[in-house]
Tab-separated table of C-alpha atoms in Angstrom:
chain	number	residue	atom	x	y	z
I	25	MET	CA	0.040	-0.038	-0.076
I	26	ALA	CA	1.486	3.176	-0.956
I	27	SER	CA	1.586	6.203	1.477
I	28	ARG	CA	0.583	9.298	-0.152
I	29	GLY	CA	-1.511	10.988	2.605
I	30	ILE	CA	-5.269	10.959	2.134
I	31	CYS	CA	-6.594	8.304	-0.283
I	32	ASP	CA	-10.503	8.353	-1.471
I	33	LEU	CA	-10.898	4.728	-1.764
I	34	LEU	CA	-8.932	2.101	-0.290
I	35	ILE	CA	-9.478	-1.447	-1.381
I	36	LEU	CA	-9.045	-4.229	1.192
I	37	HIS	CA	-8.589	-7.601	-0.143
I	38	GLY	CA	-7.309	-11.057	0.375
I	39	PRO	CA	-4.585	-13.069	-1.775
I	40	ASP	CA	-7.204	-14.821	-3.596
I	41	ALA	CA	-9.051	-11.731	-4.620
I	42	SER	CA	-5.900	-9.929	-6.070
I	43	GLU	CA	-7.540	-10.210	-9.578
I	44	TRP	CA	-10.590	-8.330	-8.617
I	45	CYS	CA	-8.692	-5.636	-7.144
I	46	GLN	CA	-6.672	-5.228	-10.496
I	47	TYR	CA	-9.844	-4.993	-12.214
I	48	LEU	CA	-11.598	-2.689	-9.659
I	49	VAL	CA	-8.645	-0.170	-9.949
I	50	SER	CA	-8.794	-0.286	-13.487
I	51	LEU	CA	-12.251	0.223	-13.351
I	52	PHE	CA	-12.210	3.105	-11.293
I	53	GLY	CA	-9.511	4.818	-13.134
I	54	THR	CA	-11.056	4.507	-16.733
I	55	ASN	CA	-14.406	5.925	-15.567
I	56	HIS	CA	-14.808	9.512	-16.076
I	57	HIS	CA	-16.782	9.771	-12.878
I	58	VAL	CA	-14.502	8.499	-10.829
I	59	GLN	CA	-11.043	8.518	-12.556
I	60	HIS	CA	-9.882	11.640	-10.458
I	61	LEU	CA	-10.018	9.778	-7.353
I	62	ASP	CA	-7.072	8.530	-5.427
I	63	VAL	CA	-7.508	4.483	-5.159
I	64	GLU	CA	-5.122	2.534	-3.098
I	65	SER	CA	-4.971	-1.135	-2.192
I	66	TYR	CA	-4.147	-3.130	0.848
I	67	GLU	CA	-3.707	-7.083	0.871
I	68	LEU	CA	-4.529	-8.629	4.143
I	69	CYS	CA	-2.272	-11.626	5.004
I	70	GLU	CA	-3.908	-14.652	7.273
I	71	ASN	CA	-1.686	-14.568	10.199
I	72	ILE	CA	-0.485	-10.571	9.980
I	73	PRO	CA	-2.631	-7.929	11.720
I	74	ILE	CA	-2.891	-4.692	9.867
I	75	PRO	CA	0.197	-2.531	11.357
I	76	LYS	CA	-0.202	0.903	13.104
I	77	LYS	CA	1.365	2.494	10.522
I	78	SER	CA	-1.173	1.704	8.113
I	79	ILE	CA	-3.985	2.208	10.172
I	80	LYS	CA	-3.677	5.837	9.743
I	81	THR	CA	-4.303	5.289	6.316
I	82	PHE	CA	-7.658	3.504	6.807
I	83	ARG	CA	-9.035	6.287	9.070
I	84	THR	CA	-8.292	8.798	6.814
I	85	CYS	CA	-9.399	7.394	3.679
I	86	ARG	CA	-13.065	8.706	2.415
I	87	CYS	CA	-14.285	4.677	1.460
I	88	ILE	CA	-13.251	1.306	2.147
I	89	LEU	CA	-14.217	-1.401	-0.256
I	90	LEU	CA	-13.734	-4.722	1.518
I	91	LEU	CA	-13.595	-7.737	-1.294
I	92	LEU	CA	-14.965	-10.652	0.864
I	93	SER	CA	-13.532	-13.984	-0.395
I	94	GLY	CA	-12.552	-17.137	1.002
I	95	ASP	CA	-9.198	-15.954	2.377
I	96	ILE	CA	-10.690	-13.057	4.057
I	97	GLU	CA	-13.203	-15.257	5.690
I	98	ASN	CA	-10.825	-17.748	6.827
I	99	ILE	CA	-8.893	-14.574	8.568
I	100	PHE	CA	-11.671	-14.050	10.970
I	101	ASP	CA	-10.818	-16.858	12.684
I	102	ASN	CA	-7.484	-15.425	13.653
I	103	SER	CA	-8.527	-13.133	16.704
I	104	GLU	CA	-5.395	-10.732	16.226
I	105	VAL	CA	-6.306	-10.082	12.525
I	106	LEU	CA	-9.843	-9.623	13.258
I	107	GLU	CA	-9.327	-7.160	16.178
I	108	SER	CA	-7.139	-4.919	13.488
I	109	LEU	CA	-10.173	-5.369	11.018
I	110	ARG	CA	-12.092	-4.314	13.918
I	111	LYS	CA	-10.166	-0.951	14.306
I	112	VAL	CA	-9.958	-0.065	10.485
I	113	LEU	CA	-13.689	-0.855	9.126
I	114	ARG	CA	-15.369	2.069	10.823
I	115	PRO	CA	-17.303	4.325	10.779
I	116	PRO	CA	-19.806	1.942	9.347
I	117	ASN	CA	-21.045	4.539	6.791
I	118	LYS	CA	-17.481	4.349	5.013
I	119	VAL	CA	-17.541	0.705	4.570
I	120	ILE	CA	-18.397	-1.467	1.428
I	121	VAL	CA	-18.618	-4.925	1.024
I	122	LEU	CA	-18.289	-6.652	-2.438
I	123	PHE	CA	-18.995	-10.800	-2.010
I	124	CYS	CA	-16.239	-12.465	-4.014
I	125	GLY	CA	-17.341	-16.267	-4.293
I	126	VAL	CA	-18.928	-15.896	-0.566
I	127	ILE	CA	-22.397	-16.297	0.316
I	128	ASP	CA	-23.987	-13.074	1.719
I	129	LYS	CA	-23.350	-13.583	5.478
I	130	ASP	CA	-26.079	-12.693	7.935
I	131	ASP	CA	-23.701	-13.275	11.120
I	132	PHE	CA	-21.292	-10.328	10.471
I	133	THR	CA	-22.539	-8.829	13.958
I	134	ILE	CA	-20.949	-11.637	15.799
I	135	SER	CA	-17.655	-10.255	14.652
I	136	PHE	CA	-18.561	-6.474	13.786
I	137	GLN	CA	-20.830	-4.751	15.850
I	138	ASP	CA	-21.885	-2.167	13.219
I	139	SER	CA	-21.806	-4.316	10.340
I	140	SER	CA	-25.575	-3.840	9.673
I	141	LYS	CA	-24.685	-0.422	8.432
I	142	TRP	CA	-22.487	-1.447	5.887
I	143	LYS	CA	-23.203	-1.171	2.363
I	144	THR	CA	-23.078	-4.566	0.327
I	145	LEU	CA	-22.569	-5.515	-3.243
I	146	SER	CA	-22.104	-8.875	-5.285
I	147	CYS	CA	-19.762	-9.726	-8.115
I	148	GLU	CA	-22.692	-10.147	-10.255
I	149	ASP	CA	-23.784	-6.629	-9.943
I	150	ASP	CA	-23.276	-4.197	-12.661
I	151	PRO	CA	-20.032	-2.140	-12.938
I	152	GLU	CA	-21.738	0.944	-12.846
I	153	LEU	CA	-23.220	0.073	-9.587
I	154	TYR	CA	-19.911	-0.192	-7.857
I	155	ILE	CA	-19.042	3.326	-9.285
I	156	THR	CA	-22.263	4.777	-8.025
I	157	THR	CA	-21.988	2.861	-4.521
I	158	VAL	CA	-18.453	4.434	-3.876
I	159	MET	CA	-19.338	7.828	-5.222
I	160	ASP	CA	-22.334	8.152	-2.947
I	161	THR	CA	-20.123	6.652	0.176
I	162	ILE	CA	-17.647	9.635	-0.515
I	163	SER	CA	-20.157	12.178	-0.524
I	164	GLU	CA	-21.635	11.025	2.585
I	165	ASP	CA	-17.974	10.997	4.251
I	166	SER	CA	-17.520	14.851	2.753
I	167	GLY	CA	-20.834	15.461	4.255
I	168	CYS	CA	-22.166	17.039	0.941
I	169	GLY	CA	-24.988	14.715	0.383
I	170	SER	CA	-25.589	13.286	-3.266
I	171	VAL	CA	-22.837	14.038	-5.711
I	172	SER	CA	-25.634	14.531	-8.268
I	173	ASP	CA	-26.554	17.750	-6.925
I	174	THR	CA	-26.547	19.443	-9.938
I	175	ASP	CA	-29.126	21.087	-12.353
I	176	PRO	CA	-29.275	18.836	-15.203
I	177	GLU	CA	-29.630	21.417	-17.817
I	178	SER	CA	-26.817	24.095	-16.741
I	179	GLY	CA	-24.666	21.292	-15.123
I	180	LYS	CA	-24.021	23.728	-12.363
I	181	ASP	CA	-23.757	23.146	-8.305
I	182	GLN	CA	-27.010	24.128	-6.761
I	183	LEU	CA	-25.365	24.976	-3.768
I	184	ALA	CA	-23.178	28.034	-4.080
I	185	VAL	CA	-23.475	29.535	-0.611
I	186	PRO	CA	-21.360	28.217	2.194
I	187	MET	CA	-22.965	25.657	5.081
I	188	THR	CA	-21.338	25.162	8.472
I	189	THR	CA	-21.904	22.697	10.963
I	190	GLY	CA	-20.350	22.253	14.586
I	191	ASN	CA	-18.404	24.914	16.126
I	192	LEU	CA	-17.679	27.146	13.144
I	193	LEU	CA	-18.863	30.838	13.288
I	194	THR	CA	-17.861	31.946	9.677
I	195	ILE	CA	-15.314	31.401	7.066
I	196	GLN	CA	-14.444	33.944	4.440
I	197	PRO	CA	-13.922	34.202	1.853
I	198	GLU	CA	-17.318	32.018	0.808
I	199	ARG	CA	-16.118	31.705	-2.989
I	200	ILE	CA	-12.665	31.250	-4.292
I	201	ARG	CA	-11.576	31.987	-7.912
I	202	CYS	CA	-9.754	29.181	-9.784
I	203	GLY	CA	-6.084	29.364	-9.960
I	204	VAL	CA	-5.881	32.543	-7.811
I	205	LYS	CA	-3.798	32.292	-4.501
I	206	THR	CA	-6.374	32.662	-1.737
I	207	GLN	CA	-6.248	32.671	2.445
I	208	LEU	CA	-9.288	31.457	4.100
I	209	TYR	CA	-10.213	32.652	7.575
I	210	LEU	CA	-12.528	30.596	9.859
I	211	ILE	CA	-13.851	32.030	12.773
I	212	PHE	CA	-15.067	29.679	15.588
I	213	LYS	CA	-17.613	29.687	18.521
I	214	CYS	CA	-15.189	27.828	20.976
I	215	LYS	CA	-11.592	28.527	21.960
I	216	LEU	CA	-8.868	26.726	20.151
I	217	ASP	CA	-5.795	24.858	21.280
I	218	SER	CA	-2.595	26.470	20.434
I	219	ARG	CA	-1.034	23.416	21.434
I	220	ILE	CA	-2.778	21.168	19.109
I	221	LYS	CA	-1.898	20.760	15.309
I	222	ASN	CA	-5.084	21.992	13.345
I	223	GLU	CA	-5.737	20.834	9.643
I	224	VAL	CA	-8.474	21.642	6.902
I	225	LEU	CA	-9.190	18.713	4.934
I	226	PHE	CA	-10.488	19.984	1.195
I	227	ALA	CA	-12.943	17.518	-0.421
I	228	PRO	CA	-14.126	18.682	-3.894
I	229	LEU	CA	-16.704	16.598	-5.706
I	230	ASN	CA	-14.869	16.753	-8.766
I	231	GLY	CA	-11.229	16.293	-7.855
I	232	SER	CA	-8.553	14.794	-5.596
I	233	SER	CA	-9.058	15.711	-1.634
I	234	ALA	CA	-6.078	17.906	0.206
I	235	ARG	CA	-5.383	18.218	3.705
I	236	VAL	CA	-3.509	21.527	4.644
I	237	LEU	CA	-2.003	22.743	8.088
I	238	ALA	CA	-3.802	25.718	9.235
I	239	THR	CA	-2.328	28.547	11.423
I	240	LEU	CA	-3.912	29.846	14.630
I	241	GLN	CA	-4.510	33.551	14.451
I	242	ASN	CA	-6.160	33.856	17.979
I	243	GLU	CA	-8.141	31.939	20.324
I	244	TYR	CA	-10.826	31.873	18.026
I	245	MET	CA	-9.333	32.211	14.538
I	246	LEU	CA	-7.723	29.903	12.198
I	247	SER	CA	-6.109	30.774	8.443
I	248	VAL	CA	-5.308	28.345	5.846
I	249	ASP	CA	-4.272	28.774	2.078
I	250	ALA	CA	-6.575	27.283	-0.053
I	251	PRO	CA	-5.213	24.743	-2.212
I	252	ASP	CA	-5.815	25.021	-6.221
I	253	LEU	CA	-8.944	22.918	-6.944
I	254	PRO	CA	-11.227	22.747	-9.742
I	255	SER	CA	-14.826	24.782	-9.778
I	256	GLY	CA	-17.499	23.464	-7.865
I	257	LEU	CA	-18.648	22.893	-4.625
I	258	VAL	CA	-15.892	21.812	-1.854
I	259	CYS	CA	-16.644	20.330	1.223
I	260	LEU	CA	-14.281	21.225	4.305
I	261	LYS	CA	-13.478	19.242	7.375
I	262	VAL	CA	-11.704	21.051	10.283
I	263	PHE	CA	-9.517	18.658	12.720
I	264	SER	CA	-7.703	19.670	15.806
I	265	GLY	CA	-5.236	16.842	16.159
I	266	ASP	CA	-7.672	13.878	15.154
I	267	LEU	CA	-10.843	15.489	16.618
I	268	LEU	CA	-13.328	16.673	13.803
I	269	LEU	CA	-14.383	20.427	14.858
I	270	CYS	CA	-16.929	21.434	12.255
I	271	GLU	CA	-17.667	20.991	8.534
I	272	ALA	CA	-18.420	23.710	5.992
I	273	LYS	CA	-19.115	23.911	2.266
I	274	ILE	CA	-17.349	26.690	-0.099
I	275	SER	CA	-17.257	26.900	-3.730
I	276	TYR	CA	-14.467	27.445	-6.529
I	277	PHE	CA	-15.568	29.309	-9.516
I	278	THR	CA	-13.667	30.195	-12.891
I	279	ASP	CA	-13.974	33.380	-14.774
I	280	MET	CA	-16.119	32.312	-17.369
I	281	GLU	CA	-18.779	30.874	-14.418
I	282	GLU	CA	-18.677	34.360	-12.867
I	283	ILE	CA	-19.309	36.205	-16.135
I	284	SER	CA	-22.219	33.732	-16.835
I	285	ASN	CA	-23.346	34.227	-13.102
I	286	LEU	CA	-23.173	38.179	-13.697
I	287	LEU	CA	-25.244	37.844	-17.071
I	288	ASP	CA	-27.601	35.490	-15.775
I	289	SER	CA	-28.632	38.134	-12.693
I	290	ALA	CA	-28.408	40.953	-15.023
I	291	THR	CA	-32.071	42.239	-16.026
I	292	ASN	CA	-30.766	43.117	-19.405
I	293	PRO	CA	-27.861	40.812	-20.628
I	294	ILE	CA	-26.880	42.916	-23.842
I	295	GLU	CA	-26.968	46.474	-22.162
I	296	PHE	CA	-24.663	45.082	-19.561
I	297	MET	CA	-22.049	43.690	-21.734
I	298	CYS	CA	-22.135	46.980	-23.609
I	299	GLN	CA	-21.631	48.625	-20.235
I	300	VAL	CA	-18.669	46.409	-19.557
I	301	ARG	CA	-17.027	47.144	-22.958
I	302	LYS	CA	-17.122	51.056	-22.639
């Protein structure tokens, strides 16, 4: 498993499902809906628990796809490996189980308390279902709802204004111009601990995620350099150490999109363009 920071999709599999893993990596890498995702894989061996250095990758990834094959099923009998799986297969809302040659099991709750909340797929399902299930799971992790929240005619995001949850009072600016270096300021309702590292996760719906170190300006304010991301809705998660402080939504825009928005809001677009040219 490569260590490139936060990945979007982590495929967990046993030795007997390596070909399935390769197929899925190829599928996600060639489909235009998800080819921007950072996909990694981890092969679980029968008698080797997941090491601590790899657990962080599981915890920070946005979606875990477990290929449940015979080898993985046999691993459940190893208490040490099973315990390491319990540590990484959570929260349950980001776990997908793909049954590879194994009959759908109803007794997952014996080994995994929250397994009833996992999404399940079959090797006989259409590949499009794999893609949409992963997209939905990543979207839920980012806090943005469905990834298809767009105007079917214009293709533009319907949510152009920020939404904040948790301890965040406001975020400025609310909109970021693509390609322009911009510093964001986040103001909180609660005091921040200067001894703890603060980070902001930027999760666009149509690009790779980026986790950026934030600077403490005072007890209630953080600043962060916004990464260069494609236009559209971007979900933010603010972390103080491993603690999630809040979530928010901002938007990135291009010059052409801004001109289009101005024309849409103008009472007389032709007169507006004539005034701009003067």
